[in-house]
């Protein structure tokens, strides 16, 4: 029993000393601090010793250009095609389009704009950061920025609105569209009787009788008698 007691003390002392050696080694290496460089830097893997902690938000690691973070829509280049909302697997994009009666401008790549964006909201609380919406965007106005720290106290504050139309402008554009559609309908109704009179004056072509289906008789198969080979 006595020998076992002193052996345990010796084992505890040796293991503690071994642990303290490792601690003292890291304590000496803590005089050096890692530089906040990204993984793409050639010196990233050379910094294997030193303090890893960063004084965030005063210091931060570089963000990769192809990272998927906060969504942003350049509304001036948006043609309100609704492709991003349709492809979104979590329905985090809410769009309310208003068709314009004529061309309202062009995007930076020369695409014509014919639809007003009365509403263009993105709920980042629902976003799964898949990037599908940025892929299908024809004018590349919807992108993912490098902003990754957009925490909020209220989850409703994660909904970001990119539409710039005022309520008065929305009502005005809707009224213009209603008047344009009503005028177009009257024009079509006025032209309809002329078309009907012209059709009545022309001799109607005889309707072709539908072709009768052709039935082919099935070939008769003779039954073999018992004596036939």
Coordinates of N, CA and C in Angstrom, one line a residue:
X1 N 0.8 -1.2 0.0 CA 0.0 0.0 0.0 C 0.9 1.3 0.0
X2 N 1.9 1.3 0.8 CA 2.8 2.4 0.9 C 3.5 2.7 -0.5
X3 N 4.0 1.6 -1.1 CA 4.6 1.8 -2.4 C 3.7 2.3 -3.5
X4 N 2.4 1.8 -3.4 CA 1.4 2.3 -4.4 C 1.1 3.8 -4.2
X5 N 1.1 4.2 -2.9 CA 0.8 5.6 -2.6 C 1.9 6.5 -3.2
X6 N 3.2 6.1 -2.9 CA 4.3 7.0 -3.5 C 4.4 6.9 -5.0
X7 N 4.0 5.8 -5.6 CA 4.0 5.7 -7.0 C 2.9 6.6 -7.6
X8 N 1.8 6.7 -7.0 CA 0.7 7.6 -7.5 C 1.2 9.1 -7.4
X9 N 1.9 9.4 -6.3 CA 2.4 10.8 -6.1 C 3.4 11.1 -7.2
X10 N 4.3 10.1 -7.5 CA 5.3 10.3 -8.5 C 4.7 10.5 -9.9
X11 N 3.7 9.6 -10.2 CA 3.0 9.7 -11.5 C 2.3 11.1 -11.6
X12 N 1.6 11.5 -10.5 CA 0.9 12.8 -10.6 C 1.9 14.0 -10.8
X13 N 3.1 13.9 -10.1 CA 4.1 15.0 -10.3 C 4.6 15.0 -11.7
X14 N 4.9 13.8 -12.3 CA 5.5 13.8 -13.6 C 4.5 14.2 -14.7
X15 N 3.3 13.8 -14.6 CA 2.3 14.3 -15.5 C 2.0 15.8 -15.4
X16 N 2.0 16.3 -14.2 CA 1.8 17.7 -14.0 C 2.9 18.5 -14.6
X17 N 4.2 18.0 -14.4 CA 5.3 18.7 -14.9 C 5.3 18.7 -16.5
X18 N 4.9 17.5 -17.0 CA 4.8 17.5 -18.5 C 3.8 18.5 -19.0
X19 N 2.6 18.6 -18.3 CA 1.6 19.6 -18.8 C 2.1 21.0 -18.6
X20 N 2.9 21.3 -17.5 CA 3.4 22.6 -17.3 C 4.4 23.0 -18.4
X21 N 5.2 22.0 -18.8 CA 6.2 22.3 -19.9 C 5.5 22.7 -21.2
X22 N 4.4 22.0 -21.5 CA 3.6 22.4 -22.7 C 3.0 23.8 -22.5
X23 N 2.5 24.1 -21.3 CA 1.9 25.4 -21.0 C 3.0 26.5 -21.1
X24 N 4.1 26.2 -20.5 CA 5.2 27.2 -20.6 C 5.7 27.5 -22.0
X25 N 5.7 26.4 -22.8 CA 6.1 26.6 -24.2 C 5.1 27.5 -25.0
X26 N 3.8 27.3 -24.8 CA 2.9 28.2 -25.4 C 2.9 29.6 -24.8
X27 N 3.3 29.7 -23.5 CA 3.4 31.0 -22.9 C 4.6 31.8 -23.5
X28 N 5.7 31.1 -23.9 CA 6.8 31.8 -24.5 C 6.4 32.2 -25.9
X29 N 5.7 31.3 -26.6 CA 5.3 31.6 -28.0 C 4.2 32.6 -28.1
X30 N 3.6 32.9 -27.0 CA 2.5 33.9 -27.0 C 3.0 35.4 -27.2
X31 N 4.3 35.5 -27.2 CA 4.9 36.8 -27.5 C 4.6 37.3 -28.9
X32 N 4.3 36.3 -29.8 CA 4.0 36.6 -31.2 C 2.5 36.5 -31.4
X33 N 2.0 37.4 -32.3 CA 0.6 37.5 -32.6 C 0.4 37.2 -34.1
X34 N -0.6 36.3 -34.4 CA -0.9 36.0 -35.8 C -1.4 37.3 -36.5
X35 N -0.9 37.5 -37.7 CA -1.4 38.6 -38.5 C -2.8 38.2 -39.1
X36 N -3.7 39.1 -39.2 CA -5.0 38.8 -39.8 C -5.0 38.6 -41.3
X37 N -4.5 37.5 -41.7 CA -4.4 37.3 -43.2 C -5.4 36.1 -43.5
X38 N -5.9 36.2 -44.8 CA -6.8 35.1 -45.2 C -6.1 33.9 -45.6
X39 N -6.9 32.8 -45.9 CA -6.3 31.5 -46.2 C -5.6 31.5 -47.6
X40 N -6.0 32.5 -48.4 CA -5.4 32.6 -49.7 C -4.0 33.2 -49.7
X41 N -3.6 33.7 -48.5 CA -2.2 34.3 -48.4 C -1.2 33.2 -48.3
X42 N 0.0 33.4 -49.0 CA 1.0 32.4 -48.9 C 1.7 32.2 -47.5
X43 N 1.5 33.2 -46.6 CA 2.0 33.1 -45.3 C 1.0 32.6 -44.3
X44 N -0.1 32.1 -44.8 CA -1.2 31.7 -43.8 C -0.7 30.5 -43.0
X45 N -0.1 29.5 -43.7 CA 0.3 28.2 -43.0 C 1.6 28.3 -42.3
X46 N 2.3 29.4 -42.5 CA 3.6 29.6 -41.9 C 3.4 30.1 -40.4
X47 N 2.3 30.7 -40.2 CA 2.0 31.2 -38.8 C 1.4 30.1 -38.0
X48 N 2.2 29.2 -37.5 CA 1.7 28.1 -36.7 C 1.9 28.2 -35.3
X49 N 2.5 29.4 -34.8 CA 2.7 29.6 -33.4 C 2.3 31.0 -33.1
X50 N 1.9 31.2 -31.8 CA 1.5 32.6 -31.4 C 0.0 32.6 -31.0
X51 N -0.4 33.9 -30.7 CA -1.8 34.1 -30.3 C -2.7 34.1 -31.5
X52 N -3.8 33.3 -31.4 CA -4.7 33.3 -32.5 C -5.9 34.2 -32.4
X53 N -6.1 34.8 -31.2 CA -7.3 35.6 -30.9 C -7.1 37.0 -31.6
X54 N -8.2 37.4 -32.2 CA -8.3 38.7 -32.9 C -9.2 39.7 -32.0
X55 N -8.8 40.9 -32.1 CA -9.6 41.9 -31.3 C -10.7 42.4 -32.2
X56 N -11.7 41.5 -32.3 CA -12.9 41.9 -33.1 C -13.8 42.9 -32.4
X57 N -14.4 43.9 -33.0 CA -14.4 44.2 -34.4 C -13.3 45.1 -34.9
X58 N -12.3 45.4 -34.1 CA -11.2 46.2 -34.5 C -10.3 45.5 -35.5
X59 N -10.2 44.1 -35.4 CA -9.5 43.3 -36.3 C -10.4 42.2 -36.8
X60 N -10.2 41.8 -38.0 CA -11.0 40.7 -38.6 C -10.2 40.1 -39.8
X61 N -10.5 38.8 -40.0 CA -9.9 38.1 -41.1 C -10.5 38.6 -42.5
X62 N -9.7 38.6 -43.5 CA -10.2 39.0 -44.9 C -11.3 38.0 -45.3
X63 N -12.3 38.6 -45.9 CA -13.5 37.8 -46.4 C -13.2 37.4 -47.9
X64 N -13.4 36.1 -48.2 CA -13.2 35.7 -49.6 C -14.2 36.4 -50.5
X65 N -13.8 36.6 -51.8 CA -14.7 37.3 -52.7 C -15.9 36.4 -53.1
X66 N -15.7 35.1 -53.1 CA -16.8 34.2 -53.5 C -17.6 33.7 -52.3
X67 N -17.5 34.4 -51.2 CA -18.3 34.0 -50.0 C -19.8 34.3 -50.2
X68 N -20.6 33.6 -49.5 CA -22.0 33.8 -49.5 C -22.5 34.4 -48.2
X69 N -22.8 35.7 -48.2 CA -23.1 36.4 -47.0 C -24.4 37.2 -47.2
X70 N -24.4 38.5 -47.0 CA -25.7 39.3 -47.0 C -26.0 39.6 -48.5
X71 N -27.3 39.5 -48.8 CA -27.8 39.8 -50.2 C -28.0 41.3 -50.3
X72 N -27.7 41.8 -51.5 CA -27.9 43.2 -51.9 C -28.5 43.2 -53.3
X73 N -29.4 44.1 -53.5 CA -30.0 44.3 -54.9 C -29.8 45.7 -55.3
X74 N -29.2 45.9 -56.5 CA -29.0 47.2 -57.1 C -30.3 47.5 -57.9
X75 N -31.2 48.2 -57.2 CA -32.6 48.3 -57.7 C -32.6 49.1 -59.1
X76 N -31.6 49.9 -59.4 CA -31.5 50.6 -60.6 C -31.3 49.7 -61.8
X77 N -30.7 48.6 -61.6 CA -30.4 47.6 -62.6 C -31.4 46.4 -62.6
X78 N -32.4 46.5 -61.7 CA -33.3 45.4 -61.6 C -34.5 45.6 -62.6
X79 N -34.8 44.5 -63.4 CA -35.9 44.6 -64.3 C -37.2 43.9 -63.8
X80 N -37.1 43.5 -62.5 CA -38.3 42.9 -61.8 C -38.8 41.7 -62.6
X81 N -37.9 40.9 -63.0 CA -38.3 39.7 -63.7 C -38.9 38.6 -62.9
X82 N -38.7 38.6 -61.5 CA -39.3 37.7 -60.6 C -38.6 36.3 -60.6
X83 N -37.5 36.2 -61.3 CA -36.8 34.9 -61.4 C -36.2 34.5 -60.0
X84 N -35.6 35.5 -59.3 CA -35.0 35.2 -58.0 C -36.0 34.8 -57.0
X85 N -37.2 35.3 -57.0 CA -38.3 34.9 -56.1 C -38.8 33.5 -56.4
X86 N -38.8 33.2 -57.7 CA -39.3 31.8 -58.1 C -38.3 30.7 -57.7
X87 N -37.0 31.0 -57.9 CA -36.0 30.0 -57.6 C -35.6 29.8 -56.2
X88 N -36.0 30.8 -55.3 CA -35.6 30.8 -53.9 C -36.3 29.6 -53.2
X89 N -35.6 28.7 -52.6 CA -36.2 27.5 -52.0 C -36.9 27.8 -50.7
X90 N -36.6 28.9 -50.1 CA -37.2 29.3 -48.8 C -38.2 30.5 -48.8
X91 N -38.4 31.0 -50.0 CA -39.3 32.1 -50.2 C -39.0 33.3 -49.4
X92 N -37.7 33.7 -49.4 CA -37.3 34.9 -48.6 C -37.4 36.2 -49.4
X93 N -37.7 36.1 -50.7 CA -37.8 37.3 -51.5 C -39.2 37.6 -51.9
X94 N -39.7 38.8 -51.5 CA -41.1 39.2 -51.8 C -41.1 40.4 -52.7
X95 N -41.7 40.2 -53.9 CA -41.7 41.2 -54.9 C -43.1 41.6 -55.3
X96 N -43.4 42.9 -55.5 CA -44.7 43.3 -56.0 C -44.4 44.2 -57.3
X97 N -44.7 43.6 -58.5 CA -44.4 44.3 -59.7 C -45.6 45.1 -60.2
X98 N -45.3 46.2 -60.9 CA -46.3 47.0 -61.6 C -45.9 47.2 -63.0
X99 N -46.6 46.7 -63.9 CA -46.2 46.8 -65.3 C -46.4 48.2 -65.8
X100 N -45.4 48.7 -66.5 CA -45.4 50.1 -67.0 C -46.1 50.1 -68.4
X101 N -46.6 51.3 -68.7 CA -47.3 51.4 -70.0 C -46.3 51.6 -71.1
X102 N -45.0 51.9 -70.8 CA -44.0 52.1 -71.8 C -42.6 51.8 -71.1
X103 N -41.6 51.9 -71.9 CA -40.2 51.7 -71.4 C -39.9 52.8 -70.4
X104 N -39.4 52.4 -69.2 CA -39.1 53.4 -68.2 C -37.6 53.7 -68.0
X105 N -36.8 53.0 -68.8 CA -35.4 53.3 -68.7 C -34.6 52.0 -69.1
X106 N -33.3 52.0 -68.9 CA -32.4 50.9 -69.2 C -31.5 50.7 -68.1
X107 N -31.0 49.4 -68.0 CA -30.1 49.1 -66.9 C -28.6 49.4 -67.4
X108 N -27.7 49.2 -66.6 CA -26.3 49.5 -66.9 C -25.8 48.6 -68.1
X109 N -26.4 47.4 -68.3 CA -26.0 46.6 -69.4 C -26.8 46.8 -70.7
X110 N -27.8 47.8 -70.7 CA -28.6 48.1 -71.8 C -29.9 47.4 -71.9
X111 N -30.3 46.6 -70.9 CA -31.6 45.9 -70.9 C -32.7 46.9 -70.6
X112 N -33.8 46.8 -71.3 CA -34.9 47.7 -71.2 C -35.7 47.4 -69.9
X113 N -36.1 48.4 -69.2 CA -36.9 48.3 -68.0 C -38.4 48.6 -68.3
X114 N -39.3 47.7 -68.1 CA -40.7 47.9 -68.4 C -41.6 47.6 -67.2
X115 N -41.0 47.3 -66.0 CA -41.8 46.9 -64.8 C -41.3 47.7 -63.6
X116 N -42.2 48.3 -62.9 CA -41.9 49.1 -61.7 C -41.8 48.1 -60.5
X117 N -40.9 48.3 -59.6 CA -40.8 47.5 -58.4 C -41.4 48.3 -57.2
X118 N -42.7 48.0 -57.0 CA -43.4 48.6 -55.9 C -42.9 48.0 -54.5
X119 N -42.5 46.8 -54.6 CA -42.0 46.1 -53.4 C -40.9 45.2 -53.8
X120 N -39.8 45.2 -53.1 CA -38.7 44.2 -53.2 C -38.0 44.1 -51.9
X121 N -38.5 43.1 -51.1 CA -38.0 42.8 -49.8 C -37.3 41.5 -49.7
X122 N -36.2 41.4 -49.0 CA -35.5 40.2 -48.8 C -35.4 39.9 -47.3
X123 N -35.9 38.8 -46.8 CA -35.9 38.4 -45.4 C -34.6 37.5 -45.2
X124 N -33.6 38.2 -44.7 CA -32.3 37.4 -44.4 C -32.4 36.5 -43.3
X125 N -33.5 36.6 -42.5 CA -33.7 35.6 -41.4 C -34.1 34.2 -42.0
X126 N -34.7 34.2 -43.2 CA -35.1 33.0 -43.8 C -34.0 32.5 -44.8
X127 N -33.1 33.3 -45.3 CA -32.2 33.0 -46.3 C -31.3 31.8 -45.9
X128 N -31.1 30.9 -46.8 CA -30.2 29.7 -46.6 C -28.9 29.9 -47.3
X129 N -28.6 31.1 -47.9 CA -27.3 31.4 -48.5 C -26.9 30.4 -49.5
X130 N -27.9 30.0 -50.4 CA -27.6 29.0 -51.4 C -27.0 29.7 -52.7
X131 N -27.3 31.0 -52.9 CA -26.8 31.7 -54.0 C -27.5 31.5 -55.3
X132 N -28.7 30.8 -55.3 CA -29.4 30.5 -56.5 C -30.0 31.8 -57.1
X133 N -30.4 32.7 -56.3 CA -31.0 33.9 -56.8 C -30.0 34.8 -57.5
X134 N -28.8 34.8 -57.1 CA -27.7 35.5 -57.8 C -27.4 34.9 -59.1
X135 N -27.6 33.6 -59.2 CA -27.2 32.9 -60.5 C -28.2 33.1 -61.6
X136 N -29.5 33.2 -61.3 CA -30.5 33.3 -62.3 C -30.8 34.8 -62.7
X137 N -30.2 35.7 -61.9 CA -30.5 37.1 -62.2 C -29.9 37.5 -63.6
X138 N -30.7 37.9 -64.5 CA -30.2 38.2 -65.9 C -29.4 39.5 -66.0
X139 N -29.6 40.4 -65.1 CA -28.8 41.7 -65.1 C -27.7 41.7 -64.1
X140 N -27.6 40.6 -63.3 CA -26.6 40.5 -62.2 C -26.7 41.7 -61.2
X141 N -27.9 42.1 -60.9 CA -28.1 43.2 -60.0 C -28.2 42.7 -58.6
X142 N -28.5 41.4 -58.4 CA -28.6 40.7 -57.1 C -27.3 40.0 -56.8
X143 N -26.6 40.4 -55.8 CA -25.3 39.9 -55.4 C -25.3 39.6 -53.9
X144 N -24.2 38.9 -53.5 CA -24.0 38.6 -52.1 C -22.7 39.4 -51.7
X145 N -22.9 40.3 -50.7 CA -21.8 41.1 -50.3 C -20.9 40.4 -49.3
X146 N -19.9 41.1 -48.8 CA -18.9 40.6 -47.9 C -19.4 40.9 -46.4
X147 N -20.5 41.5 -46.3 CA -21.1 41.8 -44.9 C -21.6 40.6 -44.3
X148 N -21.0 40.1 -43.2 CA -21.4 38.9 -42.6 C -22.0 39.1 -41.2
X149 N -21.7 40.3 -40.6 CA -22.1 40.6 -39.3 C -23.3 41.6 -39.3
X150 N -24.5 41.1 -39.5 CA -25.7 41.9 -39.5 C -26.7 41.4 -38.5
X151 N -26.2 41.1 -37.3 CA -27.1 40.7 -36.2 C -28.0 41.8 -35.8
X152 N -29.2 41.4 -35.3 CA -30.2 42.4 -34.9 C -30.9 41.8 -33.6
X153 N -31.5 42.8 -32.9 CA -32.2 42.4 -31.6 C -33.5 41.8 -31.9
X154 N -34.1 42.3 -33.0 CA -35.5 41.8 -33.4 C -35.4 41.1 -34.8
X155 N -36.0 40.0 -34.9 CA -35.9 39.2 -36.1 C -36.5 39.9 -37.3
X156 N -37.5 40.7 -37.0 CA -38.2 41.5 -38.1 C -37.2 42.5 -38.8
X157 N -36.2 42.9 -38.1 CA -35.2 43.8 -38.6 C -34.3 43.2 -39.7
X158 N -34.4 41.9 -39.9 CA -33.6 41.2 -40.9 C -34.3 41.3 -42.3
X159 N -35.4 41.9 -42.4 CA -36.1 42.1 -43.7 C -35.6 43.5 -44.2
X160 N -35.0 43.4 -45.4 CA -34.4 44.6 -46.0 C -35.2 44.9 -47.3
X161 N -35.6 46.2 -47.4 CA -36.3 46.7 -48.5 C -35.5 47.5 -49.5
X162 N -35.6 47.1 -50.7 CA -34.7 47.8 -51.8 C -35.6 48.6 -52.7
X163 N -36.9 48.6 -52.6 CA -37.7 49.4 -53.5 C -37.7 50.9 -53.0
X164 N -37.7 51.8 -54.0 CA -37.6 53.2 -53.7 C -38.8 54.0 -54.1
X165 N -39.9 53.3 -54.5 CA -41.1 54.0 -54.8 C -41.9 54.4 -53.6
X166 N -42.5 55.6 -53.6 CA -43.3 56.1 -52.5 C -44.7 55.6 -52.7
X167 N -45.5 55.6 -51.6 CA -46.9 55.1 -51.8 C -47.7 55.9 -52.8
X168 N -47.4 57.2 -52.9 CA -48.1 58.0 -53.9 C -47.7 57.6 -55.4
X169 N -46.4 57.3 -55.5 CA -46.0 56.9 -56.9 C -46.6 55.5 -57.2
X170 N -46.7 54.6 -56.2 CA -47.3 53.3 -56.5 C -48.7 53.5 -56.9
X171 N -49.5 54.3 -56.3 CA -50.9 54.5 -56.6 C -51.0 55.2 -58.0
X172 N -50.1 56.1 -58.3 CA -50.1 56.7 -59.6 C -49.8 55.8 -60.8
X173 N -48.8 54.9 -60.6 CA -48.5 53.9 -61.6 C -49.6 52.9 -61.8
X174 N -50.2 52.5 -60.7 CA -51.3 51.5 -60.8 C -52.5 52.1 -61.6
X175 N -52.8 53.4 -61.3 CA -53.9 54.1 -62.0 C -53.6 54.3 -63.5
X176 N -52.3 54.6 -63.8 CA -51.9 54.7 -65.2 C -52.1 53.4 -65.9
X177 N -51.8 52.3 -65.3 CA -51.9 50.9 -65.9 C -53.4 50.6 -66.1
X178 N -54.2 50.9 -65.1 CA -55.7 50.6 -65.2 C -56.3 51.4 -66.4
X179 N -55.9 52.7 -66.5 CA -56.4 53.5 -67.6 C -55.9 53.0 -69.0
X180 N -54.6 52.6 -69.0 CA -54.1 52.1 -70.3 C -54.8 50.8 -70.7
X181 N -55.0 49.9 -69.7 CA -55.8 48.6 -70.0 C -57.2 48.9 -70.5
X182 N -57.9 49.8 -69.8 CA -59.2 50.2 -70.1 C -59.3 50.8 -71.6
X183 N -58.4 51.6 -71.9 CA -58.3 52.2 -73.2 C -58.0 51.1 -74.3
X184 N -57.2 50.2 -74.0 CA -56.8 49.1 -74.9 C -58.0 48.2 -75.1
X185 N -58.8 48.0 -74.1 CA -60.0 47.1 -74.2 C -61.0 47.8 -75.0
X186 N -61.3 49.1 -74.9 CA -62.2 49.8 -75.7 C -61.8 49.8 -77.2
X187 N -60.6 49.9 -77.4 CA -60.1 49.8 -78.8 C -60.3 48.5 -79.4
X188 N -60.1 47.4 -78.7 CA -60.4 46.1 -79.2 C -61.8 45.8 -79.4
X189 N -62.7 46.3 -78.5 CA -64.1 46.2 -78.7 C -64.7 46.9 -79.9
X190 N -64.1 48.1 -80.1 CA -64.5 48.9 -81.3 C -64.1 48.2 -82.6
X191 N -63.0 47.5 -82.6 CA -62.5 46.9 -83.8 C -63.1 45.5 -84.0
X192 N -63.7 44.9 -83.0 CA -64.3 43.6 -83.1 C -65.5 43.5 -84.0
X193 N -66.5 44.5 -84.0 CA -67.6 44.4 -85.0 C -67.2 44.4 -86.5
X194 N -66.2 45.2 -86.8 CA -65.7 45.3 -88.2 C -65.1 43.9 -88.6
X195 N -64.5 43.3 -87.7 CA -63.9 42.0 -88.0 C -65.0 40.9 -88.2
X196 N -66.1 41.0 -87.4 CA -67.2 40.1 -87.5 C -67.9 40.3 -88.8
X197 N -68.2 41.5 -89.2 CA -68.9 41.8 -90.5 C -68.1 41.3 -91.7
X198 N -66.8 41.5 -91.6 CA -65.9 41.0 -92.7 C -66.0 39.5 -92.8
X199 N -66.0 38.9 -91.7 CA -66.0 37.4 -91.7 C -67.4 36.9 -92.2
X200 N -68.5 37.6 -91.9 CA -69.8 37.2 -92.3 C -69.9 37.3 -93.8
X201 N -69.3 38.4 -94.4 CA -69.4 38.6 -95.9 C -68.7 37.6 -96.7
X202 N -67.7 37.0 -96.1 CA -66.9 36.0 -96.9 C -67.6 34.7 -96.8
X203 N -67.5 33.9 -97.9 CA -68.2 32.6 -97.9 C -67.4 31.6 -96.9
X204 N -68.2 31.0 -96.2 CA -67.6 30.0 -95.2 C -67.1 28.8 -95.9
X205 N -66.0 28.3 -95.6 CA -65.5 27.1 -96.2 C -66.2 25.9 -95.6
X206 N -66.4 24.9 -96.5 CA -67.1 23.7 -96.0 C -66.2 22.9 -95.0
X207 N -66.9 22.5 -94.0 CA -66.1 21.7 -93.0 C -65.8 20.3 -93.6
X208 N -64.6 20.0 -93.4 CA -64.3 18.6 -93.8 C -64.8 17.6 -92.8
X209 N -65.3 16.5 -93.4 CA -65.8 15.5 -92.6 C -64.7 14.7 -92.0
X210 N -64.8 14.3 -90.8 CA -63.7 13.6 -90.2 C -63.6 12.2 -90.8
X211 N -62.4 11.8 -91.0 CA -62.1 10.5 -91.6 C -62.5 9.4 -90.7
X212 N -63.1 8.4 -91.3 CA -63.6 7.2 -90.5 C -62.4 6.4 -90.2
X213 N -62.4 5.8 -89.0 CA -61.2 4.9 -88.7 C -61.3 3.7 -89.5
X214 N -60.1 3.2 -89.8 CA -60.0 2.0 -90.6 C -59.8 0.8 -89.7
X215 N -60.7 -0.2 -89.9 CA -60.6 -1.4 -89.0 C -60.0 -2.5 -89.9
X216 N -59.0 -3.1 -89.4 CA -58.4 -4.2 -90.2 C -58.8 -5.5 -89.5
X217 N -59.3 -6.5 -90.3 CA -59.7 -7.8 -89.7 C -58.5 -8.5 -89.1
X218 N -58.7 -9.1 -88.0 CA -57.6 -9.9 -87.4 C -57.4 -11.2 -88.2
X219 N -56.2 -11.7 -88.4 CA -56.0 -12.9 -89.1 C -56.5 -14.1 -88.4
X220 N -57.2 -15.0 -89.1 CA -57.8 -16.2 -88.4 C -56.7 -17.2 -88.3
X221 N -56.6 -17.7 -87.1 CA -55.6 -18.8 -86.7 C -56.4 -20.1 -86.6
X222 N -56.0 -21.1 -87.5 CA -56.6 -22.4 -87.4 C -56.1 -23.1 -86.2
X223 N -57.0 -23.8 -85.6 CA -56.7 -24.6 -84.5 C -56.2 -26.0 -85.0
X224 N -55.1 -26.4 -84.4 CA -54.6 -27.7 -84.8 C -55.4 -28.8 -84.2
X225 N -55.6 -29.8 -85.1 CA -56.4 -31.0 -84.6 C -55.4 -32.0 -84.0
X226 N -56.0 -32.9 -83.3 CA -55.1 -33.9 -82.5 C -54.2 -34.7 -83.5
X227 N -54.7 -35.0 -84.7 CA -53.9 -35.8 -85.6 C -52.9 -35.1 -86.4
X228 N -53.0 -33.7 -86.4 CA -52.0 -32.9 -87.2 C -50.7 -32.8 -86.5
X229 N -49.6 -32.8 -87.4 CA -48.3 -32.7 -86.8 C -48.0 -31.3 -86.3

